[in-house]
C-alpha positions as YAML, in Angstrom:
chain: A
units: angstrom
residues:
- id: 1
  name: MET
  ca: [0.00, 0.01, 0.07]
- id: 2
  name: ARG
  ca: [1.49, 3.39, -1.08]
- id: 3
  name: VAL
  ca: [0.87, 6.12, 1.39]
- id: 4
  name: CYS
  ca: [0.99, 9.98, 0.55]
- id: 5
  name: LEU
  ca: [1.43, 12.04, 3.79]
- id: 6
  name: VAL
  ca: [0.72, 15.75, 3.51]
- id: 7
  name: SER
  ca: [1.78, 17.49, 6.80]
- id: 8
  name: GLN
  ca: [2.00, 21.09, 5.57]
- id: 9
  name: GLY
  ca: [-0.46, 23.10, 3.48]
- id: 10
  name: ALA
  ca: [-4.16, 23.01, 2.71]
- id: 11
  name: LEU
  ca: [-6.12, 20.30, 0.85]
- id: 12
  name: GLY
  ca: [-6.81, 22.81, -1.88]
- id: 13
  name: ALA
  ca: [-3.31, 23.78, -2.36]
- id: 14
  name: PHE
  ca: [-2.20, 20.16, -2.67]
- id: 15
  name: GLY
  ca: [-5.04, 19.66, -5.22]
- id: 16
  name: ALA
  ca: [-3.59, 22.47, -7.27]
- id: 17
  name: VAL
  ca: [-0.28, 20.72, -7.67]
- id: 18
  name: LYS
  ca: [-1.39, 17.14, -7.48]
- id: 19
  name: ASP
  ca: [-0.40, 16.53, -11.18]
- id: 20
  name: THR
  ca: [3.28, 16.95, -10.09]
- id: 21
  name: TYR
  ca: [2.83, 13.76, -8.02]
- id: 22
  name: ALA
  ca: [0.60, 11.90, -10.40]
- id: 23
  name: GLU
  ca: [3.20, 9.27, -11.15]
- id: 24
  name: GLU
  ca: [3.37, 8.28, -7.43]
- id: 25
  name: LYS
  ca: [-0.18, 6.82, -7.62]
- id: 26
  name: ALA
  ca: [-0.71, 6.56, -3.80]
- id: 27
  name: ASP
  ca: [-3.48, 4.25, -2.43]
- id: 28
  name: ILE
  ca: [-4.29, 6.65, 0.47]
- id: 29
  name: THR
  ca: [-3.48, 10.38, 0.93]
- id: 30
  name: VAL
  ca: [-3.40, 11.69, 4.62]
- id: 31
  name: PHE
  ca: [-3.57, 15.22, 5.67]
- id: 32
  name: GLY
  ca: [-3.01, 16.76, 9.20]
- id: 33
  name: PHE
  ca: [-5.24, 19.36, 10.63]
- id: 34
  name: GLY
  ca: [-3.82, 21.95, 8.37]
- id: 35
  name: GLY
  ca: [-5.64, 20.37, 5.43]
- id: 36
  name: MET
  ca: [-9.00, 21.90, 6.15]
- id: 37
  name: GLY
  ca: [-8.90, 24.00, 9.30]
- id: 38
  name: GLU
  ca: [-12.31, 24.60, 10.74]
- id: 39
  name: VAL
  ca: [-15.44, 23.35, 8.96]
- id: 40
  name: SER
  ca: [-18.96, 24.58, 9.67]
- id: 41
  name: TYR
  ca: [-21.55, 21.79, 8.91]
- id: 42
  name: GLU
  ca: [-24.18, 24.69, 8.52]
- id: 43
  name: ARG
  ca: [-22.14, 26.50, 5.93]
- id: 44
  name: GLU
  ca: [-21.28, 23.33, 4.16]
- id: 45
  name: LEU
  ca: [-25.07, 22.55, 3.79]
- id: 46
  name: LYS
  ca: [-25.78, 26.08, 2.63]
- id: 47
  name: GLY
  ca: [-23.09, 25.86, -0.01]
- id: 48
  name: GLU
  ca: [-21.00, 28.68, 1.33]
- id: 49
  name: THR
  ca: [-17.98, 26.48, 1.72]
- id: 50
  name: ARG
  ca: [-17.03, 23.28, -0.06]
- id: 51
  name: PHE
  ca: [-14.36, 21.50, 2.02]
- id: 52
  name: PHE
  ca: [-16.01, 18.16, 1.97]
- id: 53
  name: GLU
  ca: [-16.56, 18.45, -1.84]
- id: 54
  name: GLU
  ca: [-12.84, 19.16, -2.16]
- id: 55
  name: ALA
  ca: [-11.90, 16.08, -0.38]
- id: 56
  name: ALA
  ca: [-14.23, 14.08, -2.48]
- id: 57
  name: LEU
  ca: [-13.06, 15.60, -5.78]
- id: 58
  name: LEU
  ca: [-9.29, 15.02, -4.74]
- id: 59
  name: SER
  ca: [-10.10, 11.41, -4.01]
- id: 60
  name: LYS
  ca: [-11.77, 11.11, -7.43]
- id: 61
  name: THR
  ca: [-8.86, 12.69, -9.28]
- id: 62
  name: CYS
  ca: [-6.28, 10.58, -7.52]
- id: 63
  name: LYS
  ca: [-8.55, 7.54, -7.55]
- id: 64
  name: ASN
  ca: [-7.71, 6.74, -3.96]
- id: 65
  name: VAL
  ca: [-8.69, 7.33, -0.28]
- id: 66
  name: VAL
  ca: [-8.31, 10.71, 1.36]
- id: 67
  name: VAL
  ca: [-8.14, 11.31, 5.02]
- id: 68
  name: CYS
  ca: [-8.05, 14.93, 6.34]
- id: 69
  name: GLY
  ca: [-8.09, 16.16, 9.95]
- id: 70
  name: CYS
  ca: [-10.19, 19.31, 10.78]
- id: 71
  name: VAL
  ca: [-12.37, 20.92, 13.42]
- id: 72
  name: THR
  ca: [-15.98, 20.57, 12.70]
- id: 73
  name: ASP
  ca: [-18.58, 23.05, 14.00]
- id: 74
  name: THR
  ca: [-22.06, 22.09, 14.61]
- id: 75
  name: ARG
  ca: [-23.84, 25.24, 15.61]
- id: 76
  name: GLY
  ca: [-21.07, 26.33, 18.00]
- id: 77
  name: HIS
  ca: [-20.40, 22.74, 19.25]
- id: 78
  name: LYS
  ca: [-16.77, 21.96, 17.99]
- id: 79
  name: ARG
  ca: [-15.08, 18.73, 17.67]
- id: 80
  name: LYS
  ca: [-11.69, 17.37, 16.23]
- id: 81
  name: SER
  ca: [-12.63, 15.33, 13.44]
- id: 82
  name: ALA
  ca: [-11.36, 13.32, 10.41]
- id: 83
  name: VAL
  ca: [-13.03, 13.52, 6.88]
- id: 84
  name: VAL
  ca: [-12.75, 10.42, 4.85]
- id: 85
  name: ALA
  ca: [-13.47, 10.25, 1.04]
- id: 86
  name: GLU
  ca: [-12.93, 7.63, -1.63]
- id: 87
  name: ASN
  ca: [-13.23, 7.65, -5.41]
- id: 88
  name: GLY
  ca: [-15.22, 10.87, -5.37]
- id: 89
  name: ARG
  ca: [-17.65, 10.03, -2.57]
- id: 90
  name: LEU
  ca: [-17.63, 11.26, 1.16]
- id: 91
  name: SER
  ca: [-17.32, 8.03, 3.12]
- id: 92
  name: GLY
  ca: [-17.93, 9.73, 6.50]
- id: 93
  name: VAL
  ca: [-16.62, 11.83, 9.38]
- id: 94
  name: SER
  ca: [-14.94, 10.46, 12.45]
- id: 95
  name: ASP
  ca: [-14.79, 12.45, 15.73]
- id: 96
  name: MET
  ca: [-12.27, 12.41, 18.49]
- id: 97
  name: LEU
  ca: [-13.75, 10.50, 21.37]
- id: 98
  name: HIS
  ca: [-11.51, 11.69, 24.40]
- id: 99
  name: VAL
  ca: [-11.25, 15.36, 25.09]
- id: 100
  name: ILE
  ca: [-8.47, 16.56, 27.40]
- id: 101
  name: ASP
  ca: [-9.19, 19.69, 29.49]
- id: 102
  name: GLY
  ca: [-12.29, 20.56, 27.62]
- id: 103
  name: GLU
  ca: [-10.61, 22.02, 24.55]
- id: 104
  name: VAL
  ca: [-13.40, 20.84, 22.18]
- id: 105
  name: GLY
  ca: [-16.54, 18.50, 22.40]
- id: 106
  name: SER
  ca: [-16.15, 14.74, 22.18]
- id: 107
  name: GLY
  ca: [-17.53, 12.41, 19.59]
- id: 108
  name: ALA
  ca: [-19.73, 9.34, 20.21]
- id: 109
  name: ALA
  ca: [-18.29, 6.28, 18.22]
- id: 110
  name: LEU
  ca: [-15.35, 4.69, 16.40]
- id: 111
  name: ARG
  ca: [-15.59, 3.56, 12.84]
- id: 112
  name: ILE
  ca: [-13.71, 1.34, 10.56]
- id: 113
  name: TYR
  ca: [-13.82, 2.19, 6.85]
- id: 114
  name: GLU
  ca: [-13.89, -0.47, 4.20]
- id: 115
  name: THR
  ca: [-11.59, 0.82, 1.49]
- id: 116
  name: LYS
  ca: [-9.86, -0.59, -1.57]
- id: 117
  name: ALA
  ca: [-6.60, -0.26, 0.45]
- id: 118
  name: GLY
  ca: [-8.01, -2.53, 3.29]
- id: 119
  name: LYS
  ca: [-9.95, -2.00, 6.50]
- id: 120
  name: MET
  ca: [-8.98, 1.39, 7.84]
- id: 121
  name: GLY
  ca: [-9.49, 2.43, 11.37]
- id: 122
  name: VAL
  ca: [-9.50, 6.06, 12.27]
- id: 123
  name: ALA
  ca: [-8.22, 7.48, 15.59]
- id: 124
  name: VAL
  ca: [-8.38, 11.34, 15.73]
- id: 125
  name: ALA
  ca: [-5.74, 13.34, 17.47]
- id: 126
  name: GLU
  ca: [-5.63, 12.78, 21.22]
- id: 127
  name: ASP
  ca: [-7.37, 9.48, 20.89]
- id: 128
  name: LEU
  ca: [-3.92, 8.03, 20.15]
- id: 129
  name: ARG
  ca: [-3.22, 8.61, 23.95]
- id: 130
  name: PHE
  ca: [-5.89, 5.99, 24.82]
- id: 131
  name: PRO
  ca: [-4.95, 2.43, 24.40]
- id: 132
  name: SER
  ca: [-8.76, 1.30, 24.41]
- id: 133
  name: VAL
  ca: [-9.34, 3.25, 21.11]
- id: 134
  name: ILE
  ca: [-6.44, 1.54, 19.22]
- id: 135
  name: LYS
  ca: [-7.31, -1.91, 20.88]
- id: 136
  name: SER
  ca: [-11.00, -1.57, 19.79]
- id: 137
  name: LEU
  ca: [-10.07, -0.72, 16.16]
- id: 138
  name: ALA
  ca: [-7.51, -3.54, 16.08]
- id: 139
  name: VAL
  ca: [-9.77, -6.15, 17.67]
- id: 140
  name: CYS
  ca: [-12.63, -5.17, 15.10]
- id: 141
  name: GLY
  ca: [-10.39, -5.95, 12.15]
- id: 142
  name: SER
  ca: [-8.42, -2.79, 11.11]
- id: 143
  name: ASP
  ca: [-5.64, -3.60, 8.71]
- id: 144
  name: PHE
  ca: [-4.05, -0.18, 9.51]
- id: 145
  name: ILE
  ca: [-4.97, 2.77, 11.55]
- id: 146
  name: VAL
  ca: [-4.73, 6.45, 10.54]
- id: 147
  name: CYS
  ca: [-4.33, 9.26, 13.12]
- id: 148
  name: PRO
  ca: [-4.58, 12.84, 11.78]
- id: 149
  name: CYS
  ca: [-3.15, 15.18, 14.43]
- id: 150
  name: ASP
  ca: [-2.78, 18.90, 14.99]
- id: 151
  name: ARG
  ca: [0.21, 19.11, 17.10]
- id: 152
  name: VAL
  ca: [2.84, 16.27, 16.89]
- id: 153
  name: GLY
  ca: [5.59, 15.51, 19.36]
- id: 154
  name: GLU
  ca: [7.89, 12.76, 20.52]
- id: 155
  name: ILE
  ca: [5.11, 11.24, 22.45]
- id: 156
  name: HIS
  ca: [3.14, 10.57, 19.38]
- id: 157
  name: SER
  ca: [5.92, 8.45, 17.94]
- id: 158
  name: VAL
  ca: [6.33, 6.60, 21.21]
- id: 159
  name: LEU
  ca: [2.58, 5.79, 21.44]
- id: 160
  name: ALA
  ca: [2.32, 4.80, 17.81]
- id: 161
  name: ARG
  ca: [5.26, 2.41, 18.34]
- id: 162
  name: ALA
  ca: [3.86, 0.93, 21.49]
- id: 163
  name: HIS
  ca: [0.34, 0.59, 20.16]
- id: 164
  name: ALA
  ca: [1.30, -0.94, 16.97]
- id: 165
  name: TYR
  ca: [3.44, -3.46, 18.69]
- id: 166
  name: CYS
  ca: [0.80, -4.38, 21.28]
- id: 167
  name: TYR
  ca: [-2.13, -4.68, 19.04]
- id: 168
  name: GLY
  ca: [-0.33, -5.78, 15.90]
- id: 169
  name: VAL
  ca: [-1.46, -3.14, 13.43]
- id: 170
  name: PRO
  ca: [0.45, -0.44, 11.54]
- id: 171
  name: ILE
  ca: [-0.31, 3.19, 12.71]
- id: 172
  name: ILE
  ca: [-0.03, 6.22, 10.40]
- id: 173
  name: VAL
  ca: [0.32, 9.53, 12.12]
- id: 174
  name: CYS
  ca: [0.19, 12.84, 10.25]
- id: 175
  name: GLY
  ca: [0.24, 16.20, 11.98]
- id: 176
  name: ASN
  ca: [1.33, 19.66, 11.20]
- id: 177
  name: GLY
  ca: [4.87, 19.65, 9.97]
- id: 178
  name: TYR
  ca: [5.62, 16.05, 10.73]
- id: 179
  name: SER
  ca: [4.53, 12.45, 9.73]
- id: 180
  name: ALA
  ca: [5.51, 9.00, 10.91]
- id: 181
  name: ILE
  ca: [4.49, 5.40, 10.45]
- id: 182
  name: ALA
  ca: [4.96, 2.56, 12.96]
- id: 183
  name: ASP
  ca: [4.64, -1.05, 11.88]
- id: 184
  name: ALA
  ca: [3.49, -4.10, 14.00]
- id: 185
  name: THR
  ca: [7.12, -4.81, 15.11]
- id: 186
  name: GLY
  ca: [7.04, -1.64, 17.17]
- id: 187
  name: GLU
  ca: [9.61, 0.20, 15.02]
- id: 188
  name: ILE
  ca: [9.15, 3.58, 13.24]
- id: 189
  name: THR
  ca: [9.54, 2.52, 9.66]
- id: 190
  name: PHE
  ca: [9.22, 5.89, 8.29]
- id: 191
  name: ALA
  ca: [9.22, 9.61, 9.72]
- id: 192
  name: THR
  ca: [9.75, 12.91, 7.94]
- id: 193
  name: PRO
  ca: [9.06, 16.62, 8.14]
- id: 194
  name: GLN
  ca: [8.82, 16.79, 4.44]
- id: 195
  name: SER
  ca: [5.50, 17.31, 2.72]
- id: 196
  name: PRO
  ca: [4.19, 15.62, 0.77]
- id: 197
  name: ALA
  ca: [6.09, 12.42, 1.40]
- id: 198
  name: PHE
  ca: [5.50, 8.93, 0.11]
- id: 199
  name: PHE
  ca: [6.13, 5.53, 1.56]
- id: 200
  name: ASP
  ca: [5.27, 1.87, 0.61]
- id: 201
  name: LEU
  ca: [3.69, 0.26, 3.59]
- id: 202
  name: CYS
  ca: [3.64, -3.49, 3.70]
- id: 203
  name: LEU
  ca: [0.35, -4.81, 5.45]
- id: 204
  name: ARG
  ca: [1.30, -8.12, 7.04]
- id: 205
  name: LYS
  ca: [-1.35, -10.13, 8.94]
- id: 206
  name: GLU
  ca: [0.38, -12.25, 11.45]
- id: 207
  name: TYR
  ca: [-1.45, -14.29, 14.10]
- id: 208
  name: HIS
  ca: [-0.39, -16.15, 17.15]
- id: 209
  name: LEU
  ca: [-2.03, -18.27, 19.79]
- id: 210
  name: VAL
  ca: [-1.92, -16.42, 23.21]
- id: 211
  name: GLU
  ca: [-2.85, -18.47, 26.32]
- id: 212
  name: THR
  ca: [-3.56, -17.04, 29.82]
- id: 213
  name: ARG
  ca: [-4.51, -18.47, 33.10]
- id: 214
  name: ARG
  ca: [-6.44, -16.86, 36.03]
- id: 215
  name: ARG
  ca: [-8.39, -17.82, 39.01]
- id: 216
  name: PHE
  ca: [-12.08, -18.47, 38.36]
- id: 217
  name: ALA
  ca: [-14.67, -19.54, 40.89]
- id: 218
  name: LEU
  ca: [-17.62, -21.54, 39.66]
- id: 219
  name: SER
  ca: [-20.74, -21.01, 41.70]
- id: 220
  name: SER
  ca: [-22.19, -24.24, 43.15]
- id: 221
  name: LEU
  ca: [-25.27, -25.72, 41.41]
...
Protein backbone atom coordinates (compact mmCIF):
# COMPACT_ATOMS: atom_id res chain seq x y z
CA MET A 1 0.00 0.00 0.00
CA ARG A 2 1.47 3.33 -1.06
CA VAL A 3 0.85 6.16 1.40
CA CYS A 4 1.03 9.89 0.68
CA LEU A 5 1.51 12.06 3.79
CA VAL A 6 0.74 15.79 3.56
CA SER A 7 1.78 17.46 6.81
CA GLN A 8 1.95 21.02 5.49
CA GLY A 9 -0.45 23.11 3.45
CA ALA A 10 -4.16 23.03 2.75
CA LEU A 11 -6.06 20.36 0.88
CA GLY A 12 -6.88 22.82 -1.90
CA ALA A 13 -3.22 23.78 -2.34
CA PHE A 14 -2.23 20.14 -2.71
CA GLY A 15 -5.05 19.62 -5.19
CA ALA A 16 -3.68 22.44 -7.33
CA VAL A 17 -0.28 20.73 -7.71
CA LYS A 18 -1.41 17.10 -7.56
CA ASP A 19 -0.35 16.54 -11.18
CA THR A 20 3.26 16.98 -10.04
CA TYR A 21 2.89 13.78 -8.00
CA ALA A 22 0.62 11.88 -10.41
CA GLU A 23 3.27 9.25 -11.09
CA GLU A 24 3.37 8.28 -7.40
CA LYS A 25 -0.18 6.81 -7.55
CA ALA A 26 -0.75 6.58 -3.80
CA ASP A 27 -3.49 4.31 -2.43
CA ILE A 28 -4.22 6.70 0.43
CA THR A 29 -3.50 10.39 1.01
CA VAL A 30 -3.44 11.61 4.63
CA PHE A 31 -3.55 15.27 5.69
CA GLY A 32 -2.98 16.71 9.14
CA PHE A 33 -5.26 19.35 10.64
CA GLY A 34 -3.81 21.98 8.34
CA GLY A 35 -5.62 20.38 5.43
CA MET A 36 -9.03 21.91 6.15
CA GLY A 37 -8.82 23.99 9.30
CA GLU A 38 -12.31 24.59 10.73
CA VAL A 39 -15.42 23.37 8.92
CA SER A 40 -18.97 24.52 9.70
CA TYR A 41 -21.61 21.90 8.89
CA GLU A 42 -24.18 24.67 8.51
CA ARG A 43 -22.10 26.57 5.97
CA GLU A 44 -21.30 23.36 4.11
CA LEU A 45 -25.00 22.52 3.81
CA LYS A 46 -25.77 26.04 2.59
CA GLY A 47 -23.06 25.80 -0.05
CA GLU A 48 -21.06 28.68 1.39
CA THR A 49 -18.01 26.44 1.77
CA ARG A 50 -17.03 23.24 -0.05
CA PHE A 51 -14.36 21.53 2.06
CA PHE A 52 -16.04 18.11 1.94
CA GLU A 53 -16.53 18.45 -1.81
CA GLU A 54 -12.85 19.27 -2.26
CA ALA A 55 -11.88 16.12 -0.36
CA ALA A 56 -14.24 14.02 -2.47
CA LEU A 57 -13.02 15.57 -5.74
CA LEU A 58 -9.38 15.01 -4.76
CA SER A 59 -10.10 11.35 -4.01
CA LYS A 60 -11.80 11.04 -7.41
CA THR A 61 -8.93 12.67 -9.27
CA CYS A 62 -6.27 10.63 -7.47
CA LYS A 63 -8.47 7.49 -7.50
CA ASN A 64 -7.66 6.75 -3.89
CA VAL A 65 -8.66 7.29 -0.27
CA VAL A 66 -8.32 10.78 1.27
CA VAL A 67 -8.23 11.35 5.04
CA CYS A 68 -8.09 14.92 6.32
CA GLY A 69 -8.06 16.23 9.88
CA CYS A 70 -10.18 19.26 10.76
CA VAL A 71 -12.27 20.94 13.45
CA THR A 72 -15.98 20.53 12.75
CA ASP A 73 -18.49 23.07 14.02
CA THR A 74 -22.11 22.04 14.63
CA ARG A 75 -23.87 25.27 15.60
CA GLY A 76 -21.11 26.24 18.00
CA HIS A 77 -20.35 22.72 19.24
CA LYS A 78 -16.84 22.00 18.00
CA ARG A 79 -15.08 18.65 17.67
CA LYS A 80 -11.76 17.45 16.31
CA SER A 81 -12.63 15.23 13.37
CA ALA A 82 -11.31 13.36 10.34
CA VAL A 83 -13.05 13.52 6.96
CA VAL A 84 -12.79 10.37 4.83
CA ALA A 85 -13.47 10.25 1.08
CA GLU A 86 -12.86 7.63 -1.58
CA ASN A 87 -13.22 7.67 -5.37
CA GLY A 88 -15.24 10.86 -5.45
CA ARG A 89 -17.60 10.10 -2.56
CA LEU A 90 -17.62 11.22 1.06
CA SER A 91 -17.32 8.03 3.15
CA GLY A 92 -17.90 9.68 6.51
CA VAL A 93 -16.59 11.85 9.33
CA SER A 94 -14.99 10.40 12.47
CA ASP A 95 -14.82 12.46 15.67
CA MET A 96 -12.28 12.38 18.49
CA LEU A 97 -13.72 10.48 21.46
CA HIS A 98 -11.50 11.65 24.31
CA VAL A 99 -11.21 15.33 25.13
CA ILE A 100 -8.46 16.56 27.44
CA ASP A 101 -9.22 19.67 29.57
CA GLY A 102 -12.33 20.57 27.58
CA GLU A 103 -10.63 22.07 24.54
CA VAL A 104 -13.44 20.88 22.23
CA GLY A 105 -16.41 18.50 22.42
CA SER A 106 -16.17 14.71 22.24
CA GLY A 107 -17.53 12.34 19.63
CA ALA A 108 -19.69 9.29 20.18
CA ALA A 109 -18.38 6.30 18.23
CA LEU A 110 -15.44 4.67 16.48
CA ARG A 111 -15.60 3.61 12.86
CA ILE A 112 -13.71 1.30 10.53
CA TYR A 113 -13.87 2.14 6.83
CA GLU A 114 -13.93 -0.54 4.14
CA THR A 115 -11.59 0.83 1.46
CA LYS A 116 -9.82 -0.58 -1.55
CA ALA A 117 -6.59 -0.27 0.45
CA GLY A 118 -8.04 -2.44 3.24
CA LYS A 119 -9.99 -1.97 6.46
CA MET A 120 -8.96 1.42 7.79
CA GLY A 121 -9.47 2.41 11.42
CA VAL A 122 -9.45 6.12 12.27
CA ALA A 123 -8.21 7.52 15.59
CA VAL A 124 -8.41 11.31 15.74
CA ALA A 125 -5.72 13.42 17.43
CA GLU A 126 -5.68 12.84 21.21
CA ASP A 127 -7.39 9.45 20.87
CA LEU A 128 -3.90 8.11 20.17
CA ARG A 129 -3.19 8.61 23.89
CA PHE A 130 -5.88 6.10 24.88
CA PRO A 131 -5.02 2.40 24.35
CA SER A 132 -8.69 1.38 24.43
CA VAL A 133 -9.29 3.22 21.15
CA ILE A 134 -6.48 1.48 19.29
CA LYS A 135 -7.35 -1.88 20.84
CA SER A 136 -10.99 -1.57 19.78
CA LEU A 137 -10.05 -0.69 16.20
CA ALA A 138 -7.54 -3.56 16.04
CA VAL A 139 -9.87 -6.17 17.57
CA CYS A 140 -12.62 -5.16 15.15
CA GLY A 141 -10.42 -5.96 12.17
CA SER A 142 -8.51 -2.85 11.10
CA ASP A 143 -5.69 -3.60 8.65
CA PHE A 144 -4.13 -0.25 9.52
CA ILE A 145 -5.00 2.80 11.61
CA VAL A 146 -4.74 6.43 10.51
CA CYS A 147 -4.34 9.22 13.06
CA PRO A 148 -4.57 12.82 11.80
CA CYS A 149 -3.18 15.22 14.42
CA ASP A 150 -2.77 18.95 14.89
CA ARG A 151 0.28 19.04 17.12
CA VAL A 152 2.84 16.23 16.81
CA GLY A 153 5.56 15.59 19.38
CA GLU A 154 7.89 12.82 20.44
CA ILE A 155 5.11 11.27 22.53
CA HIS A 156 3.11 10.55 19.37
CA SER A 157 5.95 8.46 17.93
CA VAL A 158 6.34 6.60 21.22
CA LEU A 159 2.60 5.87 21.46
CA ALA A 160 2.36 4.85 17.81
CA ARG A 161 5.22 2.37 18.29
CA ALA A 162 3.77 0.94 21.50
CA HIS A 163 0.22 0.57 20.17
CA ALA A 164 1.36 -0.88 16.84
CA TYR A 165 3.40 -3.50 18.69
CA CYS A 166 0.81 -4.33 21.36
CA TYR A 167 -2.12 -4.63 18.99
CA GLY A 168 -0.36 -5.84 15.83
CA VAL A 169 -1.54 -3.14 13.45
CA PRO A 170 0.41 -0.41 11.58
CA ILE A 171 -0.32 3.16 12.67
CA ILE A 172 -0.01 6.20 10.40
CA VAL A 173 0.36 9.57 12.16
CA CYS A 174 0.18 12.83 10.22
CA GLY A 175 0.27 16.21 11.93
CA ASN A 176 1.24 19.76 11.19
CA GLY A 177 4.83 19.61 9.98
CA TYR A 178 5.61 15.96 10.75
CA SER A 179 4.53 12.45 9.72
CA ALA A 180 5.44 8.97 10.96
CA ILE A 181 4.49 5.35 10.40
CA ALA A 182 4.94 2.56 12.96
CA ASP A 183 4.62 -1.09 12.00
CA ALA A 184 3.57 -4.13 14.03
CA THR A 185 7.17 -4.81 15.14
CA GLY A 186 7.08 -1.61 17.19
CA GLU A 187 9.54 0.21 14.96
CA ILE A 188 9.17 3.57 13.24
CA THR A 189 9.55 2.52 9.61
CA PHE A 190 9.15 6.02 8.23
CA ALA A 191 9.29 9.55 9.65
CA THR A 192 9.78 12.90 7.95
CA PRO A 193 9.05 16.63 8.17
CA GLN A 194 8.84 16.78 4.38
CA SER A 195 5.49 17.32 2.71
CA PRO A 196 4.23 15.62 0.68
CA ALA A 197 6.07 12.38 1.42
CA PHE A 198 5.48 8.91 0.00
CA PHE A 199 6.05 5.50 1.54
CA ASP A 200 5.25 1.90 0.60
CA LEU A 201 3.69 0.26 3.65
CA CYS A 202 3.57 -3.52 3.72
CA LEU A 203 0.41 -4.81 5.42
CA ARG A 204 1.21 -8.12 7.09
CA LYS A 205 -1.38 -10.13 8.93
CA GLU A 206 0.37 -12.31 11.47
CA TYR A 207 -1.51 -14.27 14.11
CA HIS A 208 -0.32 -16.15 17.20
CA LEU A 209 -2.07 -18.22 19.84
CA VAL A 210 -1.86 -16.47 23.20
CA GLU A 211 -2.86 -18.39 26.32
CA THR A 212 -3.50 -17.05 29.82
CA ARG A 213 -4.52 -18.55 33.14
CA ARG A 214 -6.40 -16.89 35.99
CA ARG A 215 -8.42 -17.82 39.03
CA PHE A 216 -12.07 -18.40 38.38
CA ALA A 217 -14.66 -19.60 40.88
CA LEU A 218 -17.65 -21.59 39.65
CA SER A 219 -20.76 -21.10 41.71
CA SER A 220 -22.19 -24.31 43.15
CA LEU A 221 -25.31 -25.66 41.52
